[in-house]
Each structure stands twice: as structure tokens, then as C-alpha cells.
Short mmCIF file of C-alpha atoms in Angstrom, two decimals:
data_model
loop_
_atom_site.label_atom_id
_atom_site.label_comp_id
_atom_site.label_asym_id
_atom_site.label_seq_id
_atom_site.Cartn_x
_atom_site.Cartn_y
_atom_site.Cartn_z
CA MET A 562 58.28 66.56 131.97
CA SER A 563 61.16 68.04 130.15
CA GLU A 564 61.59 71.11 129.09
CA LEU A 565 61.31 70.70 125.43
CA THR A 566 57.73 68.09 125.93
CA THR A 567 56.55 71.44 127.91
CA LEU A 568 57.60 73.62 125.11
CA LEU A 569 55.88 70.97 122.61
CA ARG A 570 52.68 70.30 124.36
CA ARG A 571 51.08 73.27 123.07
CA GLU A 572 47.61 73.00 121.97
CA TRP A 573 48.24 76.18 119.67
CA LEU A 574 50.93 74.48 118.14
CA ALA A 575 48.82 71.07 117.21
CA VAL A 576 46.29 72.91 116.12
CA ARG A 577 47.85 74.74 113.64
CA LEU A 578 50.24 71.99 112.66
CA GLN A 579 47.42 69.37 112.23
CA ILE A 580 45.25 72.41 109.72
CA ALA A 581 48.66 72.91 107.87
CA LEU A 582 48.72 68.79 107.50
CA GLY A 583 44.99 68.83 106.05
CA VAL A 584 45.57 71.35 103.48
CA VAL A 585 48.30 69.78 102.27
CA PHE A 586 46.56 66.60 101.62
CA VAL A 587 43.41 68.23 100.52
CA VAL A 588 45.57 70.20 97.87
CA ALA A 589 47.20 66.91 96.94
CA ALA A 590 44.26 65.20 96.56
CA TRP A 591 42.67 67.73 94.70
CA PRO A 592 44.14 67.21 91.00
CA LYS A 593 43.95 63.84 91.31
CA LEU A 594 40.32 63.91 91.80
CA MET A 595 39.63 66.15 88.88
CA ASP A 596 41.71 63.56 86.43
CA PRO A 597 42.11 59.90 88.04
CA PRO A 598 43.62 58.74 84.43
CA SER A 599 46.45 61.15 85.02
CA PHE A 600 47.17 59.87 88.54
CA ALA A 601 46.85 56.16 86.86
CA LYS A 602 49.71 56.78 84.88
CA ASN A 603 51.24 58.30 87.66
CA ILE A 604 51.62 54.82 89.33
CA TRP A 605 51.79 53.20 86.20
CA ALA A 606 55.32 54.99 85.79
CA TYR A 607 56.51 54.11 89.15
CA ASP A 608 56.32 50.32 87.89
CA ILE A 609 55.53 49.10 92.05
CA LEU A 610 51.89 48.12 91.71
CA PRO A 611 50.85 45.19 89.37
CA GLY A 612 48.84 46.46 86.59
CA GLN A 613 45.70 45.12 88.03
CA LEU A 614 45.40 47.36 91.17
CA ILE A 615 46.43 50.32 89.45
CA ASN A 616 42.94 51.51 88.55
CA LEU A 617 41.72 50.86 91.80
CA GLN A 618 44.88 52.49 93.75
CA ALA A 619 44.00 55.45 91.82
CA MET A 620 40.44 55.63 92.67
CA ILE A 621 40.67 55.30 96.31
CA MET A 622 44.08 56.44 97.67
CA PRO A 623 42.78 60.55 96.51
CA GLY A 624 40.12 60.27 98.18
CA VAL A 625 41.68 58.97 101.65
CA GLU A 626 44.05 61.98 101.20
CA LEU A 627 40.96 64.25 100.93
CA VAL A 628 38.59 62.75 103.70
CA ILE A 629 41.78 62.88 106.28
CA GLY A 630 42.49 66.68 104.86
CA LEU A 631 39.19 67.65 106.13
CA ALA A 632 39.19 65.60 109.41
CA LEU A 633 42.44 66.88 110.27
CA ILE A 634 41.20 70.82 109.15
CA LEU A 635 38.24 70.00 111.05
CA GLY A 636 39.35 68.73 114.28
CA PHE A 637 37.66 65.49 113.96
CA TRP A 638 39.00 61.96 114.85
CA ARG A 639 42.30 63.75 114.89
CA ARG A 640 44.44 61.06 115.86
CA GLY A 641 42.58 58.64 113.86
CA ALA A 642 43.16 61.12 110.93
CA ALA A 643 46.98 61.47 111.80
CA LEU A 644 47.43 57.19 111.87
CA VAL A 645 45.72 57.53 108.41
CA SER A 646 48.54 59.61 107.55
CA LEU A 647 51.54 58.07 109.24
CA VAL A 648 50.37 54.99 106.83
CA LEU A 649 49.94 57.01 103.71
CA LEU A 650 53.31 59.38 104.24
CA LEU A 651 55.31 55.40 104.90
CA ILE A 652 54.00 54.58 101.28
CA PHE A 653 54.95 57.21 99.52
CA GLY A 654 58.31 57.26 101.09
CA ALA A 655 58.90 53.74 100.54
CA ALA A 656 57.53 54.70 96.33
CA VAL A 657 59.60 57.10 95.99
CA SER A 658 63.12 55.90 97.79
CA TRP A 659 62.01 53.01 95.45
CA ALA A 660 62.23 54.93 92.06
CA LEU A 661 65.48 56.48 93.43
CA ALA A 662 66.94 53.50 94.49
CA THR A 663 66.24 51.62 90.56
CA GLY A 664 67.05 54.73 89.02
CA ASN A 665 63.42 55.20 87.65
CA PRO A 666 63.00 58.98 86.72
CA VAL A 667 59.41 59.30 87.33
CA HIS A 668 57.16 61.93 87.75
CA CYS A 669 56.24 62.36 91.74
CA GLY A 670 52.40 62.96 91.08
CA CYS A 671 52.38 64.32 94.58
CA PHE A 672 50.29 67.27 93.82
CA ASP A 673 50.17 68.00 89.58
CA VAL A 674 49.98 64.36 87.72
CA HIS A 675 50.25 66.14 84.96
CA ALA A 676 53.54 65.60 84.25
CA ALA A 677 56.19 68.24 81.98
CA ALA A 678 58.76 67.14 80.02
CA ARG A 679 61.86 67.44 82.07
CA THR A 680 65.28 65.56 82.47
CA ASP A 681 66.01 62.79 84.27
CA ALA A 682 68.55 64.75 86.26
CA GLN A 683 65.78 66.82 87.28
CA LEU A 684 63.61 63.98 88.28
CA PHE A 685 65.80 62.47 90.44
CA TRP A 686 66.45 65.96 92.25
CA GLY A 687 62.83 66.37 92.42
CA LEU A 688 62.37 63.00 93.89
CA LYS A 689 64.90 63.85 96.43
CA MET A 690 63.23 67.35 97.54
CA VAL A 691 59.44 64.85 97.92
CA LEU A 692 62.01 62.37 100.40
CA LEU A 693 62.88 65.56 102.00
CA ARG A 694 58.96 66.97 102.22
CA ASP A 695 58.04 63.79 102.90
CA VAL A 696 60.11 62.98 105.79
CA GLY A 697 59.11 66.90 107.28
CA LEU A 698 55.45 65.54 107.03
CA LEU A 699 56.35 62.52 108.88
CA ALA A 700 57.79 64.69 111.74
CA ILE A 701 54.16 66.71 111.81
CA THR A 702 52.11 63.53 111.76
CA ILE A 703 54.47 61.77 114.41
CA TYR A 704 53.68 65.21 116.17
CA LEU A 705 50.15 64.54 116.08
CA LEU A 706 50.03 61.26 117.32
CA TRP A 707 52.33 62.18 120.15
CA TYR A 708 50.83 64.80 121.37
CA ASP A 709 47.95 64.77 124.42
CA PRO A 710 45.09 67.51 124.89
CA PRO A 711 45.65 68.75 128.47
CA ARG A 712 43.86 67.15 130.74
CA ARG A 713 41.00 69.00 132.34
CA PHE A 714 39.80 68.89 136.26
CA GLY A 715 36.78 66.40 136.07
CA GLY A 716 38.12 65.02 132.71
CA ARG A 717 38.83 60.93 131.87
CA MET B 27 45.92 50.85 125.43
CA ARG B 28 42.45 52.23 125.01
CA LYS B 29 43.30 55.63 123.06
CA TRP B 30 45.43 53.51 120.27
CA ARG B 31 43.08 50.92 119.67
CA ASP B 32 40.08 53.78 118.96
CA ALA B 33 42.48 55.64 116.95
CA ILE B 34 43.12 52.47 114.88
CA TRP B 35 39.46 51.92 114.12
CA LYS B 36 38.90 55.45 113.42
CA ALA B 37 41.84 55.69 111.10
CA LEU B 38 40.37 52.43 109.71
CA LEU B 39 36.51 54.28 109.37
CA LEU B 40 38.30 57.36 107.76
CA THR B 41 39.96 54.76 105.07
CA ALA B 42 36.65 53.17 104.04
CA LEU B 43 35.08 56.83 103.74
CA GLY B 44 37.87 58.06 101.80
CA GLY B 45 37.81 54.73 99.52
CA ALA B 46 34.36 55.19 99.16
CA VAL B 47 34.24 59.30 98.05
CA GLY B 48 37.32 58.16 96.23
CA LEU B 49 34.95 55.44 94.04
CA VAL B 50 31.83 57.81 93.63
CA ASN B 51 33.94 60.54 92.45
CA ASN B 52 35.50 58.43 89.72
CA SER B 53 32.11 56.87 88.58
CA LEU B 54 30.71 59.85 88.59
CA LYS B 55 33.41 61.78 86.21
CA GLU B 56 32.83 62.28 81.83
CA PRO B 57 34.24 59.34 80.20
CA SER B 58 37.59 60.56 79.43
CA ARG B 59 38.33 60.94 82.83
CA ARG B 60 37.09 57.81 84.16
CA LEU B 61 38.70 54.39 85.17
CA ALA B 62 37.78 51.07 84.38
CA TRP B 63 37.65 48.92 87.40
CA VAL B 64 40.74 46.60 85.79
CA THR B 65 43.07 47.23 83.15
CA ASP B 66 45.43 45.27 82.38
CA TYR B 67 48.43 47.56 81.75
CA PRO B 68 51.32 46.70 79.54
CA GLU B 69 54.53 46.42 81.61
CA LYS B 70 56.92 49.28 81.40
CA ASP B 71 59.96 49.84 79.04
CA ALA B 72 58.44 46.22 77.51
CA ASP B 73 59.12 47.52 74.47
CA GLY B 74 61.78 44.93 73.56
CA VAL B 75 60.15 44.14 71.15
CA VAL B 76 59.60 46.96 69.61
CA ARG B 77 62.57 47.06 66.83
CA ALA B 78 63.39 50.30 65.13
CA THR B 79 63.69 50.10 61.55
CA ALA B 80 66.40 51.32 59.05
CA ASN B 81 64.51 50.74 56.19
CA GLY B 82 64.23 54.34 54.91
CA PRO B 83 66.90 55.82 52.85
CA ALA B 84 67.21 58.26 55.14
CA ALA B 85 67.54 56.45 57.76
CA ALA B 86 69.67 53.17 56.16
CA ALA B 87 72.58 55.95 56.59
CA ASP B 88 73.11 55.52 60.27
CA SER B 89 72.94 52.43 62.60
CA ALA B 90 72.56 54.67 65.68
CA PRO B 91 70.31 54.15 68.53
CA ALA B 92 66.55 54.14 67.02
CA SER B 93 66.67 58.13 68.88
CA ALA B 94 69.27 58.90 66.68
CA THR B 95 68.01 57.60 63.64
CA ALA B 96 64.74 59.48 63.71
CA GLY B 97 65.99 62.75 65.01
CA ALA B 98 68.63 63.36 61.94
CA PRO B 99 65.96 62.64 58.61
CA GLY B 100 63.52 64.40 60.74
CA GLU B 101 65.24 67.31 61.30
CA ALA B 102 66.40 67.77 57.98
CA LEU B 103 62.84 67.55 57.05
CA ALA B 104 61.47 70.03 58.67
CA ASP B 105 63.73 72.35 57.84
CA GLY B 106 63.46 71.72 54.46
CA LEU B 107 59.51 72.59 54.65
CA ASN B 108 60.21 75.60 56.68
CA ASP B 109 61.26 76.83 53.31
CA SER B 110 57.42 76.27 52.40
CA LEU B 111 56.66 72.86 50.43
CA ASN B 112 60.35 72.71 48.51
CA THR B 113 58.96 70.26 45.92
CA ALA B 114 62.41 68.31 46.07
CA ASN B 115 61.61 67.40 49.75
CA SER B 116 57.81 67.16 49.41
CA ALA B 117 58.68 64.43 46.92
CA ASP B 118 61.11 62.72 49.31
CA TRP B 119 57.91 60.65 50.94
CA ARG B 120 57.34 58.94 47.46
CA ARG B 121 60.56 57.59 47.60
CA VAL B 122 61.01 56.11 50.82
CA GLU B 123 60.25 52.55 51.54
CA LEU B 124 57.91 51.31 53.93
CA PRO B 125 59.06 48.46 56.57
CA PRO B 126 57.39 44.80 55.31
CA ILE B 127 55.61 44.01 58.20
CA ASP B 128 57.11 41.94 60.76
CA ALA B 129 55.04 39.28 62.17
CA ASP B 130 57.33 38.71 65.53
CA ALA B 131 57.43 42.44 66.35
CA VAL B 132 54.98 43.71 67.90
CA ALA B 133 55.15 46.61 66.11
CA VAL B 134 58.00 48.78 64.19
CA GLU B 135 59.45 52.16 64.59
CA ILE B 136 58.56 54.47 61.56
CA ASP B 137 60.22 57.98 60.76
CA PRO B 138 58.12 61.14 59.82
CA LEU B 139 59.28 60.37 55.94
CA GLN B 140 57.78 56.88 56.30
CA THR B 141 55.05 58.49 58.46
CA ARG B 142 54.89 61.31 55.81
CA ARG B 143 54.18 58.18 52.88
CA LEU B 144 51.57 56.47 55.08
CA TRP B 145 49.46 59.68 55.33
CA GLU B 146 49.23 60.58 52.26
CA GLU B 147 48.69 56.73 50.90
CA GLY B 148 45.47 57.05 53.58
CA ALA B 149 47.02 54.61 56.27
CA VAL B 150 44.66 54.28 59.44
CA PHE B 151 46.56 56.92 62.49
CA VAL B 152 45.22 56.85 65.74
CA ASP B 153 46.17 59.05 68.62
CA ALA B 154 47.31 57.71 72.12
CA ARG B 155 47.51 60.77 73.98
CA ARG B 156 44.65 62.21 76.39
CA SER B 157 41.72 63.26 74.78
CA SER B 158 42.46 67.32 76.08
CA GLN B 159 45.42 66.83 73.85
CA TYR B 160 43.59 65.30 70.98
CA GLU B 161 40.78 68.04 70.91
CA GLU B 162 43.86 70.80 70.72
CA GLY B 163 44.89 69.46 67.95
CA HIS B 164 45.56 65.94 66.04
CA ILE B 165 47.02 64.74 62.87
CA ARG B 166 44.12 65.48 60.41
CA GLY B 167 42.03 62.41 60.16
CA ALA B 168 43.65 60.19 63.22
CA ARG B 169 40.88 58.46 65.84
CA SER B 170 41.36 58.58 69.22
CA ILE B 171 42.40 56.30 71.71
CA PRO B 172 43.85 57.08 74.80
CA ILE B 173 45.35 54.51 76.32
CA PHE B 174 44.94 55.81 79.89
CA GLU B 175 41.14 57.02 79.88
CA THR B 176 40.54 53.23 80.47
CA ALA B 177 36.85 53.78 80.91
CA LEU B 178 36.86 54.01 77.11
CA LEU B 179 39.52 51.91 75.76
CA ALA B 180 37.28 49.09 75.07
CA GLU B 181 34.71 50.61 73.08
CA ARG B 182 36.93 52.35 70.87
CA LEU B 183 39.17 49.10 70.68
CA ASP B 184 35.82 47.65 69.74
CA GLN B 185 35.40 50.28 67.11
CA LEU B 186 38.68 50.11 65.57
CA ALA B 187 38.70 46.27 65.11
CA PHE B 188 35.33 46.49 63.29
CA GLU B 189 36.19 49.15 60.68
CA VAL B 190 39.61 48.55 60.23
CA ALA B 191 41.29 44.80 58.97
CA GLN B 192 43.75 43.49 60.90
CA GLU B 193 46.53 43.24 58.47
CA GLU B 194 46.35 47.24 57.74
CA PRO B 195 48.96 49.46 58.75
CA VAL B 196 48.01 51.22 61.86
CA VAL B 197 50.06 54.38 62.78
CA VAL B 198 50.12 55.57 66.18
CA TYR B 199 51.73 58.11 67.53
CA CYS B 200 51.65 60.64 70.66
CA ASN B 201 54.05 63.15 72.20
CA GLY B 202 57.51 61.93 70.94
CA GLY B 203 60.44 61.77 73.16
CA ASP B 204 59.56 60.10 76.31
CA CYS B 205 56.50 59.50 75.87
CA GLN B 206 55.13 55.63 75.98
CA ASP B 207 51.59 56.08 75.03
CA SER B 208 52.00 54.93 71.38
CA HIS B 209 54.26 51.74 72.60
CA MET B 210 51.80 51.10 75.23
CA LEU B 211 48.63 51.71 72.81
CA ALA B 212 50.81 49.79 69.54
CA GLU B 213 50.87 46.52 72.36
CA ARG B 214 47.22 46.45 73.12
CA LEU B 215 46.33 46.41 69.72
CA TRP B 216 48.83 43.76 68.53
CA SER B 217 47.23 41.94 71.24
CA GLU B 218 43.89 42.55 70.10
CA GLY B 219 45.28 40.93 66.77
CA PHE B 220 46.79 43.98 64.88
CA MET B 221 49.31 43.16 62.86
CA ASN B 222 50.99 45.79 61.06
CA VAL B 223 51.16 48.44 63.95
CA LEU B 224 54.10 51.26 63.26
CA ILE B 225 55.06 53.51 65.57
CA TYR B 226 55.70 57.31 64.55
CA ARG B 227 58.37 57.31 67.44
CA ASP B 228 59.32 61.34 67.36
CA GLY B 229 55.10 61.88 67.49
CA TYR B 230 52.71 65.02 67.47
CA PRO B 231 55.30 67.54 67.13
CA ASN B 232 57.30 66.30 65.10
CA TRP B 233 54.40 66.19 62.53
CA LEU B 234 53.74 70.06 63.42
CA LYS B 235 57.39 70.74 62.89
CA MET B 236 56.91 68.92 59.67
CA GLY B 237 53.91 71.38 58.60
CA GLY B 238 51.53 68.22 58.75
CA ALA B 239 48.51 68.53 58.37
CA ILE B 240 46.32 68.84 61.42
CA ALA B 241 42.63 68.92 62.89
CA GLU B 242 41.14 70.53 66.59
CA GLY B 243 38.34 69.43 68.50
CA GLY B 244 36.30 66.46 68.88
CA ALA B 245 36.76 62.73 69.49
CA GLN B 246 35.73 60.71 66.56
#
């Protein structure tokens, strides 16, 4: 085992990162759960999903975010929750990259679903920051997937 | 590996649980914050069919893109009205020409003066913004049909179709600028058979600036 892995394989680190990631998901889910139509408008603005799927997506995704956020905070099914987190973050990253690639100035809709009037340049800058944040969250997720709690005597 | 198979199952279960939470949450919301299962959203930026008009005397002066057309007379008018109902200015709307019904267009964009004239003549006005924004303030007499509150949409559209003839002018508006709600609602109204849909492009902020009559409170 290299020194780096020994350094990283710490229960206290894993627990803190997992709670932080969980909080991010709960905070992201809340405004969407409070106002589904705003989130639907946001998804519509991305112009990726076919119209018929937008509402379903707007209903389901925040629920999933809330549940895995709580699971991560409570330390329940950590690896399962981290797997869902991985999939979600990859989807978000792909959507934001697509918006940037096609020059679609959308409001991220990650945490605040009520779009404030901003210029296109500000929106594109915002999307780039969002992408950076997404990568950071992905790193935490991959760490949590990699992390194995130290085995105790008499364990499996 | 067993560890991963286990994790995948748990991930699927968490996703299913989350989906259920989301669906229950939506169904427990008040109608203005609830989504319908499926909505036929108009395509984004599909407003190629919507034509900006160049009919009004003020607008006819320039053949610039719609935003410039709408902006200039709007500001001129607002300045005039700021001197508190200068009679010459407030009479302008009487002389403005309304666009003819265009059977091929989904909707026609109109400028502030044309909007004013239609309002004075008692045309039907429809607010496409969210219920909460409508409650904070709307053009007096306007109905509320929030395009994104899909749980309410069908009922409100039926009501409009019941009370308003399809040839009658229907003016839709939202917040002007980048706001696309009025264009989406216009497309929807057109697909419901309304043939004289007009879009007040500069929307509510411009109406406030013009000093137009407003009302607050509940959706009708």
C-alpha cells in the first residue's frame, strides 16, 4: 500500500466527505421539491430531453437527490448512495457540457431554480464554474466508492 | 464482485425510493406548484413562426430586428407618460394601427402602443407567468394561464376557450426581455385554435413603466 493510500484511507475523512456530499444533495433537492414547475422550466431550457419526459424528470430527480443525500448524511448504504451520486453527477456534467458546447445560455438550476435575469456571458461563466464544481463532487464520490472501511478482527 | 453487486442493488433501491418520494411530493403540492404527468412543451426557440410586426406608425420607422423595434417606441412612450398623462402622448394609442389577422402566423408580436390600444378596447389579456408573479401584480383585467404550471393548464385553457371566441384578439405577455413564457403560451393557444394571438413582447415591466393599470391578488 503506497503512502498516499494510507494517508487517504481514514475513517474520519471518509465520514466528513460523505456528510458534506450528502448536505450538497439535500440542499440541491430542496428548492426543486418545493417548486416542481420551476425545475421543469429549467430542464426545458436545457433543451435536451424530449418534452414528454420533462415533467417526470422534474418530479423524480429531486426525490432521488434528497434520498441519497439523507443516506450519505446518515451513513446508510454508503456505497449504494455513492453509486447513484456518480450517475447523477455524470448526467449533470454531461448536460452542462452540452449546454456549453451548443452555446445554450441556461441557468444551471442546480441549487436555485428561480432564474434571475443575467447576461449570456454571465450564464456561460456560471456554467463553467458549475462544471468545475461537478468535477470536485465527482472526485469526492469516487473517493467514497474507493474507500473501504478498515477490516476488523473477526470481520469478513 | 459481491461488494459491487450489493452496491448496485442498493443504488437501484435508493433510486426507486427517491423516485417515489418525488412523485408523492409533487402530488401533495398545491395546484400552482404541481406538475401534470406529461405536457406537450413547445420546442425551445421554435418561434420562427412568430412574426414581429412593423405595423404601428412608430414601429414602421425602422426595419431593425424586433428587439430594437419594440424597445425604441416603448421608451419614448414611457418618457411621455412619466410627465403624467400628457394628453398628446396618451392619444397616440388611438392612432396606432393594429396588425391584421394573419392566419399563417402562430402569433404576432405587438409594441406597447398597440398593446395599449387593445387594452383600452377591452381585448382579452393573458398573463403567462407563474401564479405567484401574477398575484404580486398583473395588467388589470388579465387572466392567469401560467404555462409552466402544467397541473392547472388544461383547465385554464378550457375556460378560455369556453369564454372567448377563437377569432377574438388575445394578448399574451410575460416579463419581456428573455422571458419565453408568452411565446410558449401563444403557441399553445394557437394549437387550441385561437387565430388572433398577439404577444406583448416587452411585457409586464414595460406596462409598469408606461404607467398602465394594474391589479394585485388571486388568480381568476
